[in-house]
mmCIF file of C-alpha atoms and ligand atoms in Angstrom:
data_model
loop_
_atom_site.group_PDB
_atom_site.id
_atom_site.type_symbol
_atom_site.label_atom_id
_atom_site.label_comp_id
_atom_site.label_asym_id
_atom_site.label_seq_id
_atom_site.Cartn_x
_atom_site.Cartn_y
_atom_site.Cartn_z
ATOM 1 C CA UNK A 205 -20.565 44.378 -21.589
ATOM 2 C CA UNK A 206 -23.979 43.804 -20.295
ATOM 3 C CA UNK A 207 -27.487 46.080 -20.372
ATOM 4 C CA UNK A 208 -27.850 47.242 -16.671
ATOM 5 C CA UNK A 209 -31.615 45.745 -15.776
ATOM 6 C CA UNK A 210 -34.066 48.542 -15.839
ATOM 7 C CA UNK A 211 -35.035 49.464 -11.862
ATOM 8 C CA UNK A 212 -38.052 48.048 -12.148
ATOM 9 C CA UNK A 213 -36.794 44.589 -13.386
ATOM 10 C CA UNK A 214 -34.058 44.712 -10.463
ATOM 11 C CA UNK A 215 -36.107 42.981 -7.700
ATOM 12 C CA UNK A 216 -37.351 40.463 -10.683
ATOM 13 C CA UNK A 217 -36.434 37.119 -8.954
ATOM 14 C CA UNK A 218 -34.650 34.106 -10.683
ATOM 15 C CA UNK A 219 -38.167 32.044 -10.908
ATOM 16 C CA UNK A 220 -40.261 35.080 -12.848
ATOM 17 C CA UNK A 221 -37.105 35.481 -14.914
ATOM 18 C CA UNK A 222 -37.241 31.933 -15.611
ATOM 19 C CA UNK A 223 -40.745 31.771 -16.789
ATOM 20 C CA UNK A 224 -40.122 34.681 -19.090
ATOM 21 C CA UNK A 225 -37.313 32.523 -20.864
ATOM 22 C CA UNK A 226 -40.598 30.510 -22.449
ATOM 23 C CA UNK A 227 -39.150 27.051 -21.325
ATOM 24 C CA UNK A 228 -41.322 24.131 -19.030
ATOM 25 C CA UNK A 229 -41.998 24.329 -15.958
ATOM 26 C CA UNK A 230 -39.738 20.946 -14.468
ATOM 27 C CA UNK A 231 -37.011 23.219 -16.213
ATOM 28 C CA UNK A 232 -37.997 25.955 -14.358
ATOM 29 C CA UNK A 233 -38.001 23.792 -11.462
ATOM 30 C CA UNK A 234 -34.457 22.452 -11.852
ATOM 31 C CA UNK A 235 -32.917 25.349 -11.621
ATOM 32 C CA UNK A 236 -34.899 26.961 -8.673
ATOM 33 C CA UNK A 237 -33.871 23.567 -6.799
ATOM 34 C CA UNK A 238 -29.669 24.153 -8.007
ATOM 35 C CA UNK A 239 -30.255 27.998 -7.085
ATOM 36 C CA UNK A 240 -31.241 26.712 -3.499
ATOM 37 C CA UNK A 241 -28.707 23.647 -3.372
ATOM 38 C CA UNK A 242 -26.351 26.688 -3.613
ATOM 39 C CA UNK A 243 -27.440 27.858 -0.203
ATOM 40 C CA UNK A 244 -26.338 25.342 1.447
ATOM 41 C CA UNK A 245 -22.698 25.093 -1.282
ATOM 42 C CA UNK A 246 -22.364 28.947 0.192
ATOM 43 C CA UNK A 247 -22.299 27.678 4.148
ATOM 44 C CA UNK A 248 -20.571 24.907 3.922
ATOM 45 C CA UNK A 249 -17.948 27.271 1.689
ATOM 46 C CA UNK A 250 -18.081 30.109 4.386
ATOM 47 C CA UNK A 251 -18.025 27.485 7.546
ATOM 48 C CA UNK A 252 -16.968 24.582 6.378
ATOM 49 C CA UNK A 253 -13.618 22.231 7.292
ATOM 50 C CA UNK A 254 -10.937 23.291 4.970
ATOM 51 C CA UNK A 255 -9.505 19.620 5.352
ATOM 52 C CA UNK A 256 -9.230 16.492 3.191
ATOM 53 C CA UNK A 257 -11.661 14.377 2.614
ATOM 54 C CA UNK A 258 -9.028 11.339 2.811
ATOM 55 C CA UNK A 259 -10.900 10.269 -0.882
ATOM 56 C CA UNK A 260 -9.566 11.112 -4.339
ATOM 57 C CA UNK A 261 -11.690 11.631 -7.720
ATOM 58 C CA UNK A 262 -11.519 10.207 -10.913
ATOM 59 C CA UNK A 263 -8.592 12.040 -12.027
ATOM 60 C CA UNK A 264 -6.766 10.864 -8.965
ATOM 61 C CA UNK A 265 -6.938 14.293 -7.488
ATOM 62 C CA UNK A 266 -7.061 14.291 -3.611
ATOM 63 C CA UNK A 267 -11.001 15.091 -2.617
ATOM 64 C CA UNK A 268 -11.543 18.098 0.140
ATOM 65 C CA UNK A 269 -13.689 17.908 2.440
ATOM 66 C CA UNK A 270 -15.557 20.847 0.466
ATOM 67 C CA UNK A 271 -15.524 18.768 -2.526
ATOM 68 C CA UNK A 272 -17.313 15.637 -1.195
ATOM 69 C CA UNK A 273 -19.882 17.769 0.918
ATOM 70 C CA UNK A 274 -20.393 20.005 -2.019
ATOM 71 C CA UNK A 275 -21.211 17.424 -4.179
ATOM 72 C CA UNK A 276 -23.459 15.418 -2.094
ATOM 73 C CA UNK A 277 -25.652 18.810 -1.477
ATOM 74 C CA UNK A 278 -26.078 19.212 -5.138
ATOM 75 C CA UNK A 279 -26.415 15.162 -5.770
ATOM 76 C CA UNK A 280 -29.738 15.054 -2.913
ATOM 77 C CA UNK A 281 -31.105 18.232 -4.323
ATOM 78 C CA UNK A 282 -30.979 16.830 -8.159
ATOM 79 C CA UNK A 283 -32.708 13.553 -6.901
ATOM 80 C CA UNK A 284 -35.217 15.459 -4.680
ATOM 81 C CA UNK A 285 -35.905 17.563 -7.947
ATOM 82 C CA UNK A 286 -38.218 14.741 -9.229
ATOM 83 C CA UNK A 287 -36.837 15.958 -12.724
ATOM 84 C CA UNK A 288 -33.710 14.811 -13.158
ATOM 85 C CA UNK A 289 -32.767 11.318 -14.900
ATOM 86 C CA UNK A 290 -28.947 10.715 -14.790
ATOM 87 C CA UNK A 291 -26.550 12.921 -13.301
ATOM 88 C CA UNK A 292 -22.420 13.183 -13.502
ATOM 89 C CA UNK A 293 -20.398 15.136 -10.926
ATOM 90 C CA UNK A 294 -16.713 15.732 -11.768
ATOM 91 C CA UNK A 295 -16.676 14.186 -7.891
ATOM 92 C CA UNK A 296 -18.214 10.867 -8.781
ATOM 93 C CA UNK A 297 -16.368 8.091 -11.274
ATOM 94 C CA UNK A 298 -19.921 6.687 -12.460
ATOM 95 C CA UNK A 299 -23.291 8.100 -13.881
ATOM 96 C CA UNK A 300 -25.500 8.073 -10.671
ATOM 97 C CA UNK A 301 -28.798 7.328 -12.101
ATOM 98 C CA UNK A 302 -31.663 9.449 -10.041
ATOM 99 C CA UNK A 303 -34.475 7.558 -11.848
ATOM 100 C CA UNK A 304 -35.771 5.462 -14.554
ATOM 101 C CA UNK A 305 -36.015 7.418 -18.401
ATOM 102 C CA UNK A 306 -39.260 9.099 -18.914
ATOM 103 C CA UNK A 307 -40.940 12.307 -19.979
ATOM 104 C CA UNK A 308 -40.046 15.833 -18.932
ATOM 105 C CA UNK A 309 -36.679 14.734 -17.830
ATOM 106 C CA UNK A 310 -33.129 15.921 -17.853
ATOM 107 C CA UNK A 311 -29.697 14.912 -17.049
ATOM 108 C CA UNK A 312 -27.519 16.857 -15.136
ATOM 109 C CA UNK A 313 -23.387 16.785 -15.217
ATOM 110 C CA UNK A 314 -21.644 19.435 -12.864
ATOM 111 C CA UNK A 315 -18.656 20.322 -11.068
ATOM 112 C CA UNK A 316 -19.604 21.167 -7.433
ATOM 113 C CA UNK A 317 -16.803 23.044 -6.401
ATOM 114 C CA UNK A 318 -14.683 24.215 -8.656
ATOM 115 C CA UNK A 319 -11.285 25.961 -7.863
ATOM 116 C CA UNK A 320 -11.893 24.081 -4.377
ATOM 117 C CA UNK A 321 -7.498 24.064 -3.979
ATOM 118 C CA UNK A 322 -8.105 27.961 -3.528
ATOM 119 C CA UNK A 323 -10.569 28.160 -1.133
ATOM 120 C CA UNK A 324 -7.874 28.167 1.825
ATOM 121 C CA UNK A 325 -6.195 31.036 0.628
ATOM 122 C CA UNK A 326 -9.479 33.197 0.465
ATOM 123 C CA UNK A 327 -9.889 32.978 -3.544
ATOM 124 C CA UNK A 328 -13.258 32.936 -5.455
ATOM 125 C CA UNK A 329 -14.343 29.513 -6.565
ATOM 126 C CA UNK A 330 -17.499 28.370 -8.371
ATOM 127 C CA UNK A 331 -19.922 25.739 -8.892
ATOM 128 C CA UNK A 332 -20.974 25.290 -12.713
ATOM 129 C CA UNK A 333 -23.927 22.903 -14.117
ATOM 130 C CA UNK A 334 -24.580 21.717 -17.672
ATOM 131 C CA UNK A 335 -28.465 20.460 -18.106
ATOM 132 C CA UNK A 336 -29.312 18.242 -20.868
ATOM 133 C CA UNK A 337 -33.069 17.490 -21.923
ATOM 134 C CA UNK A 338 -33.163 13.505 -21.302
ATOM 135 C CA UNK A 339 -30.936 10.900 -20.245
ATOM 136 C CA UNK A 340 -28.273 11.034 -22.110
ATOM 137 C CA UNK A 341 -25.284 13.068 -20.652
ATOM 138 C CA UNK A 342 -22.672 12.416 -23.514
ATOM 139 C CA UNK A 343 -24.620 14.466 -25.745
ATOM 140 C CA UNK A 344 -22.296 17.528 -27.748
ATOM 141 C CA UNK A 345 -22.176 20.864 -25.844
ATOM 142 C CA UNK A 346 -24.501 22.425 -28.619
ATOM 143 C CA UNK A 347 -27.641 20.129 -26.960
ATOM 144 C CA UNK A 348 -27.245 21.518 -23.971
ATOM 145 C CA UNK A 349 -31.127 23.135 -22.703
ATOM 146 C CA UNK A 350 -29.167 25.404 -20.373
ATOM 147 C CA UNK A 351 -25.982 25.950 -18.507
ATOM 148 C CA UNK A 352 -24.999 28.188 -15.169
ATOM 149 C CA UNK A 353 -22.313 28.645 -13.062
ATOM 150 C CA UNK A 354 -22.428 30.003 -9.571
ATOM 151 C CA UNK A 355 -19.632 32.243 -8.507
ATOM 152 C CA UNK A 356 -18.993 32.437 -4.631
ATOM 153 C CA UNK A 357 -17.032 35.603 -4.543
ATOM 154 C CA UNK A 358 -17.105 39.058 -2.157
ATOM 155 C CA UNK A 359 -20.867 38.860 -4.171
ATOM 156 C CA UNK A 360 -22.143 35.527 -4.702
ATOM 157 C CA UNK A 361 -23.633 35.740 -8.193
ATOM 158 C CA UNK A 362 -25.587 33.279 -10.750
ATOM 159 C CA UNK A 363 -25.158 33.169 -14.167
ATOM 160 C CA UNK A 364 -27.542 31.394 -16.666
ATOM 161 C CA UNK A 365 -29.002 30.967 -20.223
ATOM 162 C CA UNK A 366 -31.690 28.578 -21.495
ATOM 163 C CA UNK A 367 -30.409 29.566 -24.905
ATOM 164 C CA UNK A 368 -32.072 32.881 -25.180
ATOM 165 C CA UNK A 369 -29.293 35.219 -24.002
ATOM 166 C CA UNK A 370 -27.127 35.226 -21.125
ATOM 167 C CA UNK A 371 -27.878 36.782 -17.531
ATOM 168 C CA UNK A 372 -26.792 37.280 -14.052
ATOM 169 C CA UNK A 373 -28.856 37.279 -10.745
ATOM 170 C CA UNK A 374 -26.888 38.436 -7.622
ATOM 171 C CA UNK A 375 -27.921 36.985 -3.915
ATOM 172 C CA UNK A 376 -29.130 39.668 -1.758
ATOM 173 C CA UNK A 377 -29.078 40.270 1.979
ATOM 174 C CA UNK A 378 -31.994 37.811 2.297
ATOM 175 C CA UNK A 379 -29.991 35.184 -0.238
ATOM 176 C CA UNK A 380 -32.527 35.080 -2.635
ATOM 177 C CA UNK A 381 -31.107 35.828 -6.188
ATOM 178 C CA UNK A 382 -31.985 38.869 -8.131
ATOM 179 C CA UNK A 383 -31.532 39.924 -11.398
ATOM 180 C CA UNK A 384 -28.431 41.915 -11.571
ATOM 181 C CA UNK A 385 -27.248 41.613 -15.600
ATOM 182 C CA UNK A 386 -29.672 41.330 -18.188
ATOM 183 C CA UNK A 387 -28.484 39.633 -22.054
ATOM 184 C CA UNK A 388 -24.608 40.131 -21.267
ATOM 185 C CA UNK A 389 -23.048 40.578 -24.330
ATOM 186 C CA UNK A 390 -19.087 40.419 -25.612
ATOM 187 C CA UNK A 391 -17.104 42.960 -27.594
ATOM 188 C CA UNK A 392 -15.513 41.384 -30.965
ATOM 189 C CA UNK A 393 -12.192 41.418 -28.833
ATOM 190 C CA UNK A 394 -10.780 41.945 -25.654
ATOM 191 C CA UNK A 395 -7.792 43.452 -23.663
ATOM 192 C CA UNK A 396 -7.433 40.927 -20.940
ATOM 193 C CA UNK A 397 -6.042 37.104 -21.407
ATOM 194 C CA UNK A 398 -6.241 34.618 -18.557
ATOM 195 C CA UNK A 399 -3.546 32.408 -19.881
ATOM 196 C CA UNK A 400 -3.467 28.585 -17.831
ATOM 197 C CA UNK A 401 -0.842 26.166 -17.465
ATOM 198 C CA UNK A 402 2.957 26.591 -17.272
ATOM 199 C CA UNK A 403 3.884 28.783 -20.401
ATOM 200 C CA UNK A 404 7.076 26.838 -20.354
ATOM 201 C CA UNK A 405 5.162 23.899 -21.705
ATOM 202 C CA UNK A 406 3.299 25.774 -24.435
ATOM 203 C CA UNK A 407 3.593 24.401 -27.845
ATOM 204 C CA UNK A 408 4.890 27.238 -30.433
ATOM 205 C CA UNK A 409 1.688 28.270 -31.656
ATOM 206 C CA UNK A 410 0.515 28.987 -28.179
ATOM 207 C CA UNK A 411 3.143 30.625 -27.566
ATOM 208 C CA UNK A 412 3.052 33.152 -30.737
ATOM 209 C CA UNK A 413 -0.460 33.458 -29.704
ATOM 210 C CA UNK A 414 0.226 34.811 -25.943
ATOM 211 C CA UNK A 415 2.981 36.811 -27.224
ATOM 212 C CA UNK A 416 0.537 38.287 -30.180
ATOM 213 C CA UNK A 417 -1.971 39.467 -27.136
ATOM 214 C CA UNK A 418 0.840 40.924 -25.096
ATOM 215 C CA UNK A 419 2.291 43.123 -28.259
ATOM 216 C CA UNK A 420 -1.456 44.448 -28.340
ATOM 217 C CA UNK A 421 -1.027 45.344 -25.472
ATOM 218 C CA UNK A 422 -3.702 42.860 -23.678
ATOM 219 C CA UNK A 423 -3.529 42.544 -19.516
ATOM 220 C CA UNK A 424 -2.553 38.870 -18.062
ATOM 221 C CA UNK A 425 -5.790 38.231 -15.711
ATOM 222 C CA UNK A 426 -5.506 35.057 -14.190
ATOM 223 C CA UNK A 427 -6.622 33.498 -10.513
ATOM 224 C CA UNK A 428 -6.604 29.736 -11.321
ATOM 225 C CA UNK A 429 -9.974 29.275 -10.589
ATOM 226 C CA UNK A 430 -12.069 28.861 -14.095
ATOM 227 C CA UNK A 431 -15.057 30.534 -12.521
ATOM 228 C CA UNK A 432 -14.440 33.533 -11.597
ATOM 229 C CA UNK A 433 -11.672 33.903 -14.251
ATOM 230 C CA UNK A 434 -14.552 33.445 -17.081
ATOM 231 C CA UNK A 435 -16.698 35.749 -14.917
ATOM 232 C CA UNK A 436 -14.371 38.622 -15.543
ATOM 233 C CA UNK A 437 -14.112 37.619 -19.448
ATOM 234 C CA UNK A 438 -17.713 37.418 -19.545
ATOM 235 C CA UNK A 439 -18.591 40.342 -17.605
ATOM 236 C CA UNK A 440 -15.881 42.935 -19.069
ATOM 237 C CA UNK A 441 -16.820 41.252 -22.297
ATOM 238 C CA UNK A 442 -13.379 42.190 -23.830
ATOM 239 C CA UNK A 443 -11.228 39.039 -23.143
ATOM 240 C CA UNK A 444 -9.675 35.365 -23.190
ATOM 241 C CA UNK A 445 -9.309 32.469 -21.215
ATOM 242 C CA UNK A 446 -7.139 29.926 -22.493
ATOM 243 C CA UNK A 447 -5.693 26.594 -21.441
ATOM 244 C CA UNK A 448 -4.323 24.946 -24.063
ATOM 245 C CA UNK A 449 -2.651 21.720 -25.247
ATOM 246 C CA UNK A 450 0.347 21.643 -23.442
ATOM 247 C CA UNK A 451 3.774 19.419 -24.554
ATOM 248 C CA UNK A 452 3.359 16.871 -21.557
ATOM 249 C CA UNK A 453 -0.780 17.205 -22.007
ATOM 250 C CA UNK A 454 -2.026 17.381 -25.113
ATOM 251 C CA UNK A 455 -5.563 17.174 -24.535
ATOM 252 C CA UNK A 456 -4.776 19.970 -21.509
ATOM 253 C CA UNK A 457 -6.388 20.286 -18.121
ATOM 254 C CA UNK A 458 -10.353 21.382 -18.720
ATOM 255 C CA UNK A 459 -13.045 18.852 -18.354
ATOM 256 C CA UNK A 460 -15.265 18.658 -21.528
ATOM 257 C CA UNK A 461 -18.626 17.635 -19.742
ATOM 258 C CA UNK A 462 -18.082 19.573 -16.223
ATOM 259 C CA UNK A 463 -16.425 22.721 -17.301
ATOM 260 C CA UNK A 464 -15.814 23.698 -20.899
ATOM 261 C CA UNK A 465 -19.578 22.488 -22.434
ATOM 262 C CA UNK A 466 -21.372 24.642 -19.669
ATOM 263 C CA UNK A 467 -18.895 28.007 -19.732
ATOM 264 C CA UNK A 468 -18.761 27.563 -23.748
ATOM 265 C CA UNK A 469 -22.453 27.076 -24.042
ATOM 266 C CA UNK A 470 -22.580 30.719 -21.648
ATOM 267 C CA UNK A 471 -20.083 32.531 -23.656
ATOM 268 C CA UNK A 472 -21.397 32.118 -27.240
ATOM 269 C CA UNK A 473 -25.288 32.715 -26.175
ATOM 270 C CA UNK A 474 -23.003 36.015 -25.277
ATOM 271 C CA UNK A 475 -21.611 36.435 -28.363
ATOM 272 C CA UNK A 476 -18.205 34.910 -27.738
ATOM 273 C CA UNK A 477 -16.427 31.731 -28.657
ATOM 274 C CA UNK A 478 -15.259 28.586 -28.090
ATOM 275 C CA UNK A 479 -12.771 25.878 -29.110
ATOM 276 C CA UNK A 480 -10.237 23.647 -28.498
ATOM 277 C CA UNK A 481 -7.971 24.870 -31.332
ATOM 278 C CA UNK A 482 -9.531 23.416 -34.050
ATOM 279 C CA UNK A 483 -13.289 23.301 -33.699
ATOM 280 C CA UNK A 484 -15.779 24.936 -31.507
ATOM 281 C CA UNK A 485 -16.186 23.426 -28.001
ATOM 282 C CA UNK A 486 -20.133 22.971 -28.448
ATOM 283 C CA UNK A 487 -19.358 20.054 -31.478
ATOM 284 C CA UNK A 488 -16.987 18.013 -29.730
ATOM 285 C CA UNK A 489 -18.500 14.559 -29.125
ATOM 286 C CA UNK A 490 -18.050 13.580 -25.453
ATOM 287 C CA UNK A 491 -15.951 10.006 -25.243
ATOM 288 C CA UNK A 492 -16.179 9.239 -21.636
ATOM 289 C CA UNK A 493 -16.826 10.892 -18.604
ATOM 290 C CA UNK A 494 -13.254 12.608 -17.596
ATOM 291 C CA UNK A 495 -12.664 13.719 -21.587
ATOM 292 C CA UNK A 496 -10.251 16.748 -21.447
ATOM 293 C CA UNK A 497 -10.178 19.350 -24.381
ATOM 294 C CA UNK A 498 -7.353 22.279 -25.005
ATOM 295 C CA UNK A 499 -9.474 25.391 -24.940
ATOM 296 C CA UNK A 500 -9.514 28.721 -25.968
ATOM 297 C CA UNK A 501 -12.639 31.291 -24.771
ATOM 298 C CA UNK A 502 -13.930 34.297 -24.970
ATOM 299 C CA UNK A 503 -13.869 37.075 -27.620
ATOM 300 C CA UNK A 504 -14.875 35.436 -30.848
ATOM 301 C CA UNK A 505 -11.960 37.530 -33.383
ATOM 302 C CA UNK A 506 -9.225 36.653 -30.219
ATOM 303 C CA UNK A 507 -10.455 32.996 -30.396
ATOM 304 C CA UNK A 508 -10.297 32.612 -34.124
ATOM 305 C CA UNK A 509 -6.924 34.397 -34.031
ATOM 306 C CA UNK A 510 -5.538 31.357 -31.708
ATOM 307 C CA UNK A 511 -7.162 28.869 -34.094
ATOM 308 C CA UNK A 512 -5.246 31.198 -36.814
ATOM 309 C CA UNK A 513 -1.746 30.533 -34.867
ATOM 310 C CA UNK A 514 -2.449 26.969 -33.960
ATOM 311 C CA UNK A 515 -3.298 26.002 -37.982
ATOM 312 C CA UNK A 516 0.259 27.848 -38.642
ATOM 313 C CA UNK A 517 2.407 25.639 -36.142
ATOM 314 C CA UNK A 518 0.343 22.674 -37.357
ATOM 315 C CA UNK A 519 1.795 23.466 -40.909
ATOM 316 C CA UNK A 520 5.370 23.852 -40.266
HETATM 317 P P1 AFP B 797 -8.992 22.759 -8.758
HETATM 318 O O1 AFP B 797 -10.488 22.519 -8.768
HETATM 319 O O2 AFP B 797 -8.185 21.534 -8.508
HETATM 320 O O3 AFP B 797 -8.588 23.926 -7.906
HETATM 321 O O4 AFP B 797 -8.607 23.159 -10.269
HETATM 322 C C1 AFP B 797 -9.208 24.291 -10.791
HETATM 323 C C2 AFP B 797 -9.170 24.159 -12.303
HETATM 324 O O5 AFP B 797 -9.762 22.965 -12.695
HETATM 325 C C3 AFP B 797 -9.855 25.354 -12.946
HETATM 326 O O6 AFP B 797 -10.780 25.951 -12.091
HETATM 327 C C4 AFP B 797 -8.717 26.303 -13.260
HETATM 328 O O7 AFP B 797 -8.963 27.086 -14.410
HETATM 329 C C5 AFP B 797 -7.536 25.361 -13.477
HETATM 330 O O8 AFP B 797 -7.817 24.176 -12.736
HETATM 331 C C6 AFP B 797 -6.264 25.960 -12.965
HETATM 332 O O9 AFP B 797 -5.232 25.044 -13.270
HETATM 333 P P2 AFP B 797 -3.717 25.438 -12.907
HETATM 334 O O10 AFP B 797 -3.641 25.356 -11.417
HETATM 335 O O11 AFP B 797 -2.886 24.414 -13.621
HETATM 336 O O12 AFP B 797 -3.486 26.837 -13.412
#
């Protein structure tokens, strides 16, 4: 659920949005510069060679050729910023650092493409970005100054928050972005679960959990990209994403830093919630820079349900 901006706020513009968010200006700055980096993400996306980049990531997952030129965009942007200290792409296997610690400066982790496997079969993908006042990136999810994702779908669309509710700018015919959504908001609980990872691997309290939304009668909504699949949860503001643990992957699929601190940092500044099972997403520590979490997202009364089901299978 979302309050449809007023007509008169619908040609407001991401930067006089920003400014109204009460936040400095080299914040400001950062995420005009990732707004524009996305430009060039959108080309490459819509024109771009579909092929392998003959490289593989730190998770050993072959690298398109989308992935690597995606990445390097946002990378050269971030450094040409000026404001950015460290930065960690779920592309990269180090902490590139853009310049030396000092004042007004943030740290940047992001995935550059995410969902990139579905881009040759048409699907929407996303690029999401977790911003982090100074230069330390393995900060908890609740530090977080701001998070956004960009979702490259029949509309491309930006959503942010700097903390002070959640919003969504849509690019227009002239590919600037315009506000669009203005302090999204989520219902209590939803009707629509986005359920990842092969259900035959579910541990039991999983399991009862998925079978709990199905006898209420909740929709299976899932495209196996984590962008747009949030989108929908966050936009209807009546549903659930979940990937949980799984019996061969306990710690599931999700990267903390990359994609659950940014989307969980979105979805409770919208009312929602997130966790891993056991405790909110936001107060995990960060270990290292390809830490994986079980998750569970969205409506806050459907999330603390799955916690409910989880502590049950945990005591039998
Ligand atoms: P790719 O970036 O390799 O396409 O993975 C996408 C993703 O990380 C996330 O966007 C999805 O929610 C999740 O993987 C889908 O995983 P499954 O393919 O196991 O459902």
């Amino acid at each position: 659920m979302y309050r449809e901006a007023g007509k008169t706020r619908f040609q407001l513009d991401l930067r006089r949005h920003l400014r109204s968010q009460s936040i400095c200006d080299n914040l400001i700055h950062l995420i005009c510069e990732i707004a524009e980096a996305s430009k060039y993400v959108i080309n490459a996306v819509r024109t771009g060679d579909l092929g392998v980049a003959g490289t593989s990531n730190l998770y050993g997952e072959e690298q398109l050729a989308l992935d690597v030129l995606s990445d390097r965009i946002l990378r050269k942007r971030l450094i040409h910023s000026g404001v950015v200290c460290n930065i960690a792409s779920e592309e990269m296997d180090v902490v590139y650092q853009a310049q030396a610690e000092g004042p007004g400066l943030y740290s940047v982790a992001y995935d550059p493409l995410d969902g990139s496997s579905l881009v040759d079969v048409n699907l929407s993908i996303g690029t999401i970005i977790s911003i982090y006042k100074g230069c330390d990136i393995f900060q908890e999810g609740r530090k977080q100054v701001a998070a956004l994702y960009i979702l490259y779908g029949p509309r491309v669309s930006m959503v942010y928050s700097v903390g002070n509710g959640v919003h969504e700018f849509t690019m227009n015919s002239l590919m600037e972005y315009t506000l669009s959504r203005e302090n999204i908001f989520m219902e209590p609980a939803g009707d629509i679960h986005a359920p990842g990872g092969l259900r035959k691997k579910y541990t039991r309290g999983t399991e009862n959990f998925v079978s709990y939304l199905e006898g209420k009668g909740s929709k299976l909504r899932y495209s196996g990209g984590f962008v747009p699949d949030i989108n929908q949860v966050l936009m209807k503001g009546k549903g659930i994403f979940l990937y949980p643990a799984l019996k061969d992957a306990p710690k599931g699929k999700l990267r903390l830093l990359f994609e659950l601190n940014p989307m969980a940092f979105l979805i409770e500044h919208a009312g929602g919630s997130a966790s891993n099972g056991k405790i909110p997403i936001l107060d995990v520590k960060p270990e290292c820079l390809d830490h994986r979490e079980p998750v569970y997202i969205g409506c806050s009364e459907d999330v603390q349900k799955a916690v409910e089901f989880l502590a049950l299978e945990a005591d039998t």
